[in-house]
PDB file of N, CA and C in Angstrom:
ATOM      1  N   MET P  15     -21.506   5.020 -30.150  1.00  0.00           N
ATOM      2  CA  MET P  15     -20.283   5.399 -29.465  1.00  0.00           C
ATOM      3  C   MET P  15     -20.050   6.900 -29.651  1.00  0.00           C
ATOM      4  N   LYS P  16     -19.804   7.575 -28.572  1.00  0.00           N
ATOM      5  CA  LYS P  16     -19.590   9.017 -28.577  1.00  0.00           C
ATOM      6  C   LYS P  16     -18.291   9.376 -29.303  1.00  0.00           C
ATOM      7  N   LYS P  17     -18.350  10.396 -30.135  1.00  0.00           N
ATOM      8  CA  LYS P  17     -17.170  10.869 -30.850  1.00  0.00           C
ATOM      9  C   LYS P  17     -16.360  11.768 -29.921  1.00  0.00           C
ATOM     10  N   ILE P  18     -15.054  11.548 -29.895  1.00  0.00           N
ATOM     11  CA  ILE P  18     -14.167  12.343 -29.050  1.00  0.00           C
ATOM     12  C   ILE P  18     -13.687  13.550 -29.838  1.00  0.00           C
ATOM     13  N   ASN P  19     -13.807  14.731 -29.249  1.00  0.00           N
ATOM     14  CA  ASN P  19     -13.356  15.968 -29.883  1.00  0.00           C
ATOM     15  C   ASN P  19     -11.948  16.289 -29.372  1.00  0.00           C
ATOM     16  N   TYR P  20     -10.943  15.813 -30.100  1.00  0.00           N
ATOM     17  CA  TYR P  20      -9.549  15.981 -29.685  1.00  0.00           C
ATOM     18  C   TYR P  20      -9.072  17.428 -29.734  1.00  0.00           C
ATOM     19  N   SER P  21      -9.713  18.251 -30.528  1.00  0.00           N
ATOM     20  CA  SER P  21      -9.272  19.646 -30.654  1.00  0.00           C
ATOM     21  C   SER P  21     -10.030  20.596 -29.730  1.00  0.00           C
ATOM     22  N   LYS P  22     -10.928  20.067 -28.912  1.00  0.00           N
ATOM     23  CA  LYS P  22     -11.705  20.896 -27.987  1.00  0.00           C
ATOM     24  C   LYS P  22     -10.775  21.605 -27.007  1.00  0.00           C
ATOM     25  N   HIS P  23     -10.949  22.926 -26.902  1.00  0.00           N
ATOM     26  CA  HIS P  23     -10.144  23.729 -25.976  1.00  0.00           C
ATOM     27  C   HIS P  23     -10.662  23.513 -24.551  1.00  0.00           C
ATOM     28  N   ILE P  24      -9.744  23.206 -23.633  1.00  0.00           N
ATOM     29  CA  ILE P  24     -10.116  22.941 -22.246  1.00  0.00           C
ATOM     30  C   ILE P  24      -9.721  24.097 -21.340  1.00  0.00           C
ATOM     31  N   TRP P  25      -8.472  24.529 -21.456  1.00  0.00           N
ATOM     32  CA  TRP P  25      -7.975  25.544 -20.521  1.00  0.00           C
ATOM     33  C   TRP P  25      -6.694  26.169 -21.061  1.00  0.00           C
ATOM     34  N   GLU P  26      -6.658  27.477 -21.184  1.00  0.00           N
ATOM     35  CA  GLU P  26      -5.474  28.263 -21.558  1.00  0.00           C
ATOM     36  C   GLU P  26      -4.599  27.610 -22.630  1.00  0.00           C
ATOM     37  N   GLY P  27      -5.194  27.296 -23.759  1.00  0.00           N
ATOM     38  CA  GLY P  27      -4.453  26.729 -24.872  1.00  0.00           C
ATOM     39  C   GLY P  27      -4.318  25.214 -24.846  1.00  0.00           C
ATOM     40  N   TRP P  28      -4.747  24.591 -23.786  1.00  0.00           N
ATOM     41  CA  TRP P  28      -4.680  23.133 -23.669  1.00  0.00           C
ATOM     42  C   TRP P  28      -5.926  22.515 -24.289  1.00  0.00           C
ATOM     43  N   THR P  29      -5.710  21.568 -25.203  1.00  0.00           N
ATOM     44  CA  THR P  29      -6.804  20.837 -25.832  1.00  0.00           C
ATOM     45  C   THR P  29      -6.883  19.427 -25.242  1.00  0.00           C
ATOM     46  N   VAL P  30      -7.932  18.728 -25.599  1.00  0.00           N
ATOM     47  CA  VAL P  30      -8.072  17.333 -25.177  1.00  0.00           C
ATOM     48  C   VAL P  30      -6.830  16.550 -25.603  1.00  0.00           C
ATOM     49  N   GLN P  31      -6.381  16.748 -26.851  1.00  0.00           N
ATOM     50  CA  GLN P  31      -5.226  16.009 -27.359  1.00  0.00           C
ATOM     51  C   GLN P  31      -3.959  16.310 -26.564  1.00  0.00           C
ATOM     52  N   LYS P  32      -3.763  17.556 -26.162  1.00  0.00           N
ATOM     53  CA  LYS P  32      -2.568  17.899 -25.378  1.00  0.00           C
ATOM     54  C   LYS P  32      -2.573  17.212 -24.013  1.00  0.00           C
ATOM     55  N   PHE P  33      -3.739  17.133 -23.387  1.00  0.00           N
ATOM     56  CA  PHE P  33      -3.824  16.420 -22.106  1.00  0.00           C
ATOM     57  C   PHE P  33      -3.551  14.929 -22.309  1.00  0.00           C
ATOM     58  N   ILE P  34      -4.085  14.360 -23.371  1.00  0.00           N
ATOM     59  CA  ILE P  34      -3.836  12.950 -23.667  1.00  0.00           C
ATOM     60  C   ILE P  34      -2.345  12.717 -23.889  1.00  0.00           C
ATOM     61  N   ASP P  35      -1.724  13.569 -24.702  1.00  0.00           N
ATOM     62  CA  ASP P  35      -0.290  13.431 -24.976  1.00  0.00           C
ATOM     63  C   ASP P  35       0.533  13.505 -23.693  1.00  0.00           C
ATOM     64  N   GLU P  36       0.125  14.375 -22.801  1.00  0.00           N
ATOM     65  CA  GLU P  36       0.854  14.563 -21.544  1.00  0.00           C
ATOM     66  C   GLU P  36       0.749  13.341 -20.628  1.00  0.00           C
ATOM     67  N   LEU P  37      -0.373  12.655 -20.656  1.00  0.00           N
ATOM     68  CA  LEU P  37      -0.613  11.516 -19.768  1.00  0.00           C
ATOM     69  C   LEU P  37      -0.265  10.161 -20.375  1.00  0.00           C
ATOM     70  N   GLN P  38      -0.120  10.099 -21.690  1.00  0.00           N
ATOM     71  CA  GLN P  38      -0.014   8.822 -22.394  1.00  0.00           C
ATOM     72  C   GLN P  38       1.107   7.913 -21.876  1.00  0.00           C
ATOM     73  N   LEU P  39       2.293   8.419 -21.688  1.00  0.00           N
ATOM     74  CA  LEU P  39       3.419   7.589 -21.251  1.00  0.00           C
ATOM     75  C   LEU P  39       3.152   6.966 -19.881  1.00  0.00           C
ATOM     76  N   GLN P  40       2.638   7.759 -18.962  1.00  0.00           N
ATOM     77  CA  GLN P  40       2.342   7.248 -17.621  1.00  0.00           C
ATOM     78  C   GLN P  40       1.248   6.186 -17.659  1.00  0.00           C
ATOM     79  N   VAL P  41       0.192   6.436 -18.431  1.00  0.00           N
ATOM     80  CA  VAL P  41      -0.897   5.467 -18.529  1.00  0.00           C
ATOM     81  C   VAL P  41      -0.376   4.164 -19.132  1.00  0.00           C
ATOM     82  N   ASP P  42       0.443   4.270 -20.174  1.00  0.00           N
ATOM     83  CA  ASP P  42       1.023   3.067 -20.781  1.00  0.00           C
ATOM     84  C   ASP P  42       1.809   2.255 -19.754  1.00  0.00           C
ATOM     85  N   MET P  43       2.598   2.916 -18.967  1.00  0.00           N
ATOM     86  CA  MET P  43       3.397   2.216 -17.955  1.00  0.00           C
ATOM     87  C   MET P  43       2.501   1.515 -16.939  1.00  0.00           C
ATOM     88  N   ILE P  44       1.472   2.212 -16.468  1.00  0.00           N
ATOM     89  CA  ILE P  44       0.558   1.629 -15.486  1.00  0.00           C
ATOM     90  C   ILE P  44      -0.183   0.436 -16.080  1.00  0.00           C
ATOM     91  N   MET P  45      -0.738   0.606 -17.253  1.00  0.00           N
ATOM     92  CA  MET P  45      -1.577  -0.429 -17.842  1.00  0.00           C
ATOM     93  C   MET P  45      -0.778  -1.632 -18.348  1.00  0.00           C
ATOM     94  N   ASN P  46       0.528  -1.471 -18.532  1.00  0.00           N
ATOM     95  CA  ASN P  46       1.382  -2.571 -18.979  1.00  0.00           C
ATOM     96  C   ASN P  46       2.242  -3.131 -17.848  1.00  0.00           C
ATOM     97  N   ASN P  47       1.812  -2.877 -16.610  1.00  0.00           N
ATOM     98  CA  ASN P  47       2.501  -3.393 -15.414  1.00  0.00           C
ATOM     99  C   ASN P  47       3.974  -2.997 -15.333  1.00  0.00           C
ATOM    100  N   ARG P  48       4.274  -1.776 -15.739  1.00  0.00           N
ATOM    101  CA  ARG P  48       5.644  -1.273 -15.623  1.00  0.00           C
ATOM    102  C   ARG P  48       5.696  -0.102 -14.649  1.00  0.00           C
ATOM    103  N   SER P  49       4.832  -0.140 -13.661  1.00  0.00           N
ATOM    104  CA  SER P  49       4.727   0.921 -12.663  1.00  0.00           C
ATOM    105  C   SER P  49       4.435   0.279 -11.314  1.00  0.00           C
ATOM    106  N   TRP P  50       4.695   1.038 -10.253  1.00  0.00           N
ATOM    107  CA  TRP P  50       4.347   0.560  -8.913  1.00  0.00           C
ATOM    108  C   TRP P  50       2.828   0.501  -8.751  1.00  0.00           C
ATOM    109  N   LYS P  51       2.104   1.288  -9.548  1.00  0.00           N
ATOM    110  CA  LYS P  51       0.644   1.337  -9.451  1.00  0.00           C
ATOM    111  C   LYS P  51       0.035   0.184 -10.242  1.00  0.00           C
ATOM    112  N   GLN P  52      -0.953  -0.453  -9.662  1.00  0.00           N
ATOM    113  CA  GLN P  52      -1.653  -1.537 -10.340  1.00  0.00           C
ATOM    114  C   GLN P  52      -2.452  -0.979 -11.523  1.00  0.00           C
ATOM    115  N   PRO P  53      -2.633  -1.762 -12.585  1.00  0.00           N
ATOM    116  CA  PRO P  53      -3.432  -1.295 -13.726  1.00  0.00           C
ATOM    117  C   PRO P  53      -4.836  -0.862 -13.290  1.00  0.00           C
ATOM    118  N   LEU P  54      -5.322   0.151 -13.957  1.00  0.00           N
ATOM    119  CA  LEU P  54      -6.643   0.691 -13.666  1.00  0.00           C
ATOM    120  C   LEU P  54      -7.688  -0.232 -14.287  1.00  0.00           C
ATOM    121  N   LYS P  55      -8.724  -0.557 -13.526  1.00  0.00           N
ATOM    122  CA  LYS P  55      -9.684  -1.562 -13.971  1.00  0.00           C
ATOM    123  C   LYS P  55     -11.064  -1.000 -14.302  1.00  0.00           C
ATOM    124  N   THR P  56     -11.391   0.167 -13.769  1.00  0.00           N
ATOM    125  CA  THR P  56     -12.722   0.728 -14.000  1.00  0.00           C
ATOM    126  C   THR P  56     -12.620   2.144 -14.550  1.00  0.00           C
ATOM    127  N   ARG P  57     -13.717   2.578 -15.131  1.00  0.00           N
ATOM    128  CA  ARG P  57     -13.793   3.953 -15.646  1.00  0.00           C
ATOM    129  C   ARG P  57     -13.594   4.959 -14.502  1.00  0.00           C
ATOM    130  N   GLU P  58     -14.154   4.647 -13.341  1.00  0.00           N
ATOM    131  CA  GLU P  58     -14.029   5.547 -12.182  1.00  0.00           C
ATOM    132  C   GLU P  58     -12.571   5.664 -11.739  1.00  0.00           C
ATOM    133  N   GLU P  59     -11.825   4.557 -11.732  1.00  0.00           N
ATOM    134  CA  GLU P  59     -10.398   4.604 -11.390  1.00  0.00           C
ATOM    135  C   GLU P  59      -9.630   5.443 -12.411  1.00  0.00           C
ATOM    136  N   MET P  60      -9.954   5.267 -13.705  1.00  0.00           N
ATOM    137  CA  MET P  60      -9.293   6.036 -14.755  1.00  0.00           C
ATOM    138  C   MET P  60      -9.612   7.520 -14.608  1.00  0.00           C
ATOM    139  N   LYS P  61     -10.857   7.830 -14.322  1.00  0.00           N
ATOM    140  CA  LYS P  61     -11.284   9.216 -14.147  1.00  0.00           C
ATOM    141  C   LYS P  61     -10.506   9.880 -13.011  1.00  0.00           C
ATOM    142  N   LYS P  62     -10.455   9.218 -11.875  1.00  0.00           N
ATOM    143  CA  LYS P  62      -9.749   9.780 -10.718  1.00  0.00           C
ATOM    144  C   LYS P  62      -8.260   9.936 -11.019  1.00  0.00           C
ATOM    145  N   TRP P  63      -7.660   8.914 -11.637  1.00  0.00           N
ATOM    146  CA  TRP P  63      -6.231   8.991 -11.949  1.00  0.00           C
ATOM    147  C   TRP P  63      -5.940  10.148 -12.907  1.00  0.00           C
ATOM    148  N   CYS P  64      -6.751  10.296 -13.935  1.00  0.00           N
ATOM    149  CA  CYS P  64      -6.547  11.395 -14.895  1.00  0.00           C
ATOM    150  C   CYS P  64      -6.655  12.751 -14.206  1.00  0.00           C
ATOM    151  N   MET P  65      -7.673  12.944 -13.399  1.00  0.00           N
ATOM    152  CA  MET P  65      -7.841  14.229 -12.707  1.00  0.00           C
ATOM    153  C   MET P  65      -6.656  14.525 -11.802  1.00  0.00           C
ATOM    154  N   ASP P  66      -6.146  13.511 -11.115  1.00  0.00           N
ATOM    155  CA  ASP P  66      -5.024  13.705 -10.201  1.00  0.00           C
ATOM    156  C   ASP P  66      -3.710  13.977 -10.922  1.00  0.00           C
ATOM    157  N   ASN P  67      -3.576  13.509 -12.159  1.00  0.00           N
ATOM    158  CA  ASN P  67      -2.291  13.577 -12.845  1.00  0.00           C
ATOM    159  C   ASN P  67      -2.232  14.540 -14.023  1.00  0.00           C
ATOM    160  N   GLN P  68      -3.352  15.149 -14.376  1.00  0.00           N
ATOM    161  CA  GLN P  68      -3.338  16.157 -15.434  1.00  0.00           C
ATOM    162  C   GLN P  68      -2.556  17.376 -14.960  1.00  0.00           C
ATOM    163  N   PRO P  69      -1.742  17.953 -15.847  1.00  0.00           N
ATOM    164  CA  PRO P  69      -1.051  19.178 -15.454  1.00  0.00           C
ATOM    165  C   PRO P  69      -2.022  20.362 -15.418  1.00  0.00           C
ATOM    166  N   TYR P  70      -1.881  21.197 -14.419  1.00  0.00           N
ATOM    167  CA  TYR P  70      -2.597  22.482 -14.290  1.00  0.00           C
ATOM    168  C   TYR P  70      -4.087  22.389 -14.028  1.00  0.00           C
ATOM    169  N   TYR P  71      -4.786  21.467 -14.630  1.00  0.00           N
ATOM    170  CA  TYR P  71      -6.241  21.423 -14.625  1.00  0.00           C
ATOM    171  C   TYR P  71      -6.698  20.141 -13.943  1.00  0.00           C
ATOM    172  N   LYS P  72      -7.306  20.249 -12.783  1.00  0.00           N
ATOM    173  CA  LYS P  72      -7.634  19.074 -11.972  1.00  0.00           C
ATOM    174  C   LYS P  72      -9.129  18.728 -11.983  1.00  0.00           C
ATOM    175  N   LYS P  73      -9.810  19.124 -13.056  1.00  0.00           N
ATOM    176  CA  LYS P  73     -11.227  18.799 -13.189  1.00  0.00           C
ATOM    177  C   LYS P  73     -11.404  17.661 -14.189  1.00  0.00           C
ATOM    178  N   TYR P  74     -12.533  17.027 -14.131  1.00  0.00           N
ATOM    179  CA  TYR P  74     -12.872  15.914 -15.009  1.00  0.00           C
ATOM    180  C   TYR P  74     -12.988  16.376 -16.457  1.00  0.00           C
ATOM    181  N   ILE P  75     -12.258  15.716 -17.359  1.00  0.00           N
ATOM    182  CA  ILE P  75     -12.358  15.976 -18.794  1.00  0.00           C
ATOM    183  C   ILE P  75     -12.878  14.685 -19.431  1.00  0.00           C
ATOM    184  N   PRO P  76     -14.175  14.622 -19.719  1.00  0.00           N
ATOM    185  CA  PRO P  76     -14.778  13.385 -20.209  1.00  0.00           C
ATOM    186  C   PRO P  76     -14.083  12.787 -21.435  1.00  0.00           C
ATOM    187  N   ASP P  77     -13.667  13.621 -22.385  1.00  0.00           N
ATOM    188  CA  ASP P  77     -13.039  13.097 -23.605  1.00  0.00           C
ATOM    189  C   ASP P  77     -11.687  12.448 -23.333  1.00  0.00           C
ATOM    190  N   VAL P  78     -10.948  12.935 -22.365  1.00  0.00           N
ATOM    191  CA  VAL P  78      -9.653  12.340 -22.012  1.00  0.00           C
ATOM    192  C   VAL P  78      -9.884  10.951 -21.408  1.00  0.00           C
ATOM    193  N   VAL P  79     -10.796  10.870 -20.475  1.00  0.00           N
ATOM    194  CA  VAL P  79     -11.108   9.591 -19.832  1.00  0.00           C
ATOM    195  C   VAL P  79     -11.652   8.606 -20.867  1.00  0.00           C
ATOM    196  N   GLU P  80     -12.536   9.072 -21.725  1.00  0.00           N
ATOM    197  CA  GLU P  80     -13.111   8.212 -22.759  1.00  0.00           C
ATOM    198  C   GLU P  80     -12.020   7.659 -23.679  1.00  0.00           C
ATOM    199  N   HIS P  81     -11.067   8.491 -24.065  1.00  0.00           N
ATOM    200  CA  HIS P  81      -9.964   8.056 -24.919  1.00  0.00           C
ATOM    201  C   HIS P  81      -9.201   6.890 -24.285  1.00  0.00           C
ATOM    202  N   PHE P  82      -8.799   7.059 -23.039  1.00  0.00           N
ATOM    203  CA  PHE P  82      -8.016   6.016 -22.374  1.00  0.00           C
ATOM    204  C   PHE P  82      -8.841   4.768 -22.091  1.00  0.00           C
ATOM    205  N   CYS P  83     -10.111   4.931 -21.762  1.00  0.00           N
ATOM    206  CA  CYS P  83     -10.964   3.758 -21.538  1.00  0.00           C
ATOM    207  C   CYS P  83     -11.131   2.957 -22.820  1.00  0.00           C
ATOM    208  N   ARG P  84     -11.277   3.628 -23.940  1.00  0.00           N
ATOM    209  CA  ARG P  84     -11.349   2.923 -25.218  1.00  0.00           C
ATOM    210  C   ARG P  84     -10.027   2.249 -25.546  1.00  0.00           C
ATOM    211  N   GLN P  85      -8.938   2.957 -25.329  1.00  0.00           N
ATOM    212  CA  GLN P  85      -7.617   2.437 -25.661  1.00  0.00           C
ATOM    213  C   GLN P  85      -7.328   1.146 -24.894  1.00  0.00           C
ATOM    214  N   TYR P  86      -7.754   1.071 -23.645  1.00  0.00           N
ATOM    215  CA  TYR P  86      -7.459  -0.087 -22.800  1.00  0.00           C
ATOM    216  C   TYR P  86      -8.685  -0.955 -22.530  1.00  0.00           C
ATOM    217  N   ASN P  87      -9.729  -0.780 -23.312  1.00  0.00           N
ATOM    218  CA  ASN P  87     -10.938  -1.607 -23.216  1.00  0.00           C
ATOM    219  C   ASN P  87     -11.508  -1.673 -21.808  1.00  0.00           C
ATOM    220  N   ILE P  88     -11.641  -0.505 -21.198  1.00  0.00           N
ATOM    221  CA  ILE P  88     -12.255  -0.410 -19.877  1.00  0.00           C
ATOM    222  C   ILE P  88     -13.724  -0.044 -20.090  1.00  0.00           C
ATOM    223  N   ALA P  89     -14.591  -0.909 -19.656  1.00  0.00           N
ATOM    224  CA  ALA P  89     -16.034  -0.675 -19.822  1.00  0.00           C
ATOM    225  C   ALA P  89     -16.553   0.248 -18.735  1.00  0.00           C
ATOM    226  N   SER P  90     -17.767   0.658 -18.894  1.00  0.00           N
ATOM    227  CA  SER P  90     -18.408   1.527 -17.917  1.00  0.00           C
ATOM    228  C   SER P  90     -18.362   0.874 -16.593  1.00  0.00           C
TER     229      SER P  90
END
């Protein structure tokens, strides 16, 4: 299992952990059926959702996606 580098700098002072913290509440709501959006079922859905909802930086951050996929047991 790949180790996630939470302190990795991504963009202008933003680390992997800061992006995770920023998205965590929304992901929790989606994955616990407390949102209009259906729970994400695949890694690809999680990847697209993260890229669309990250503040400022709209590129794929593998460690962010990996964190949420592990948290919600989403397989490849």
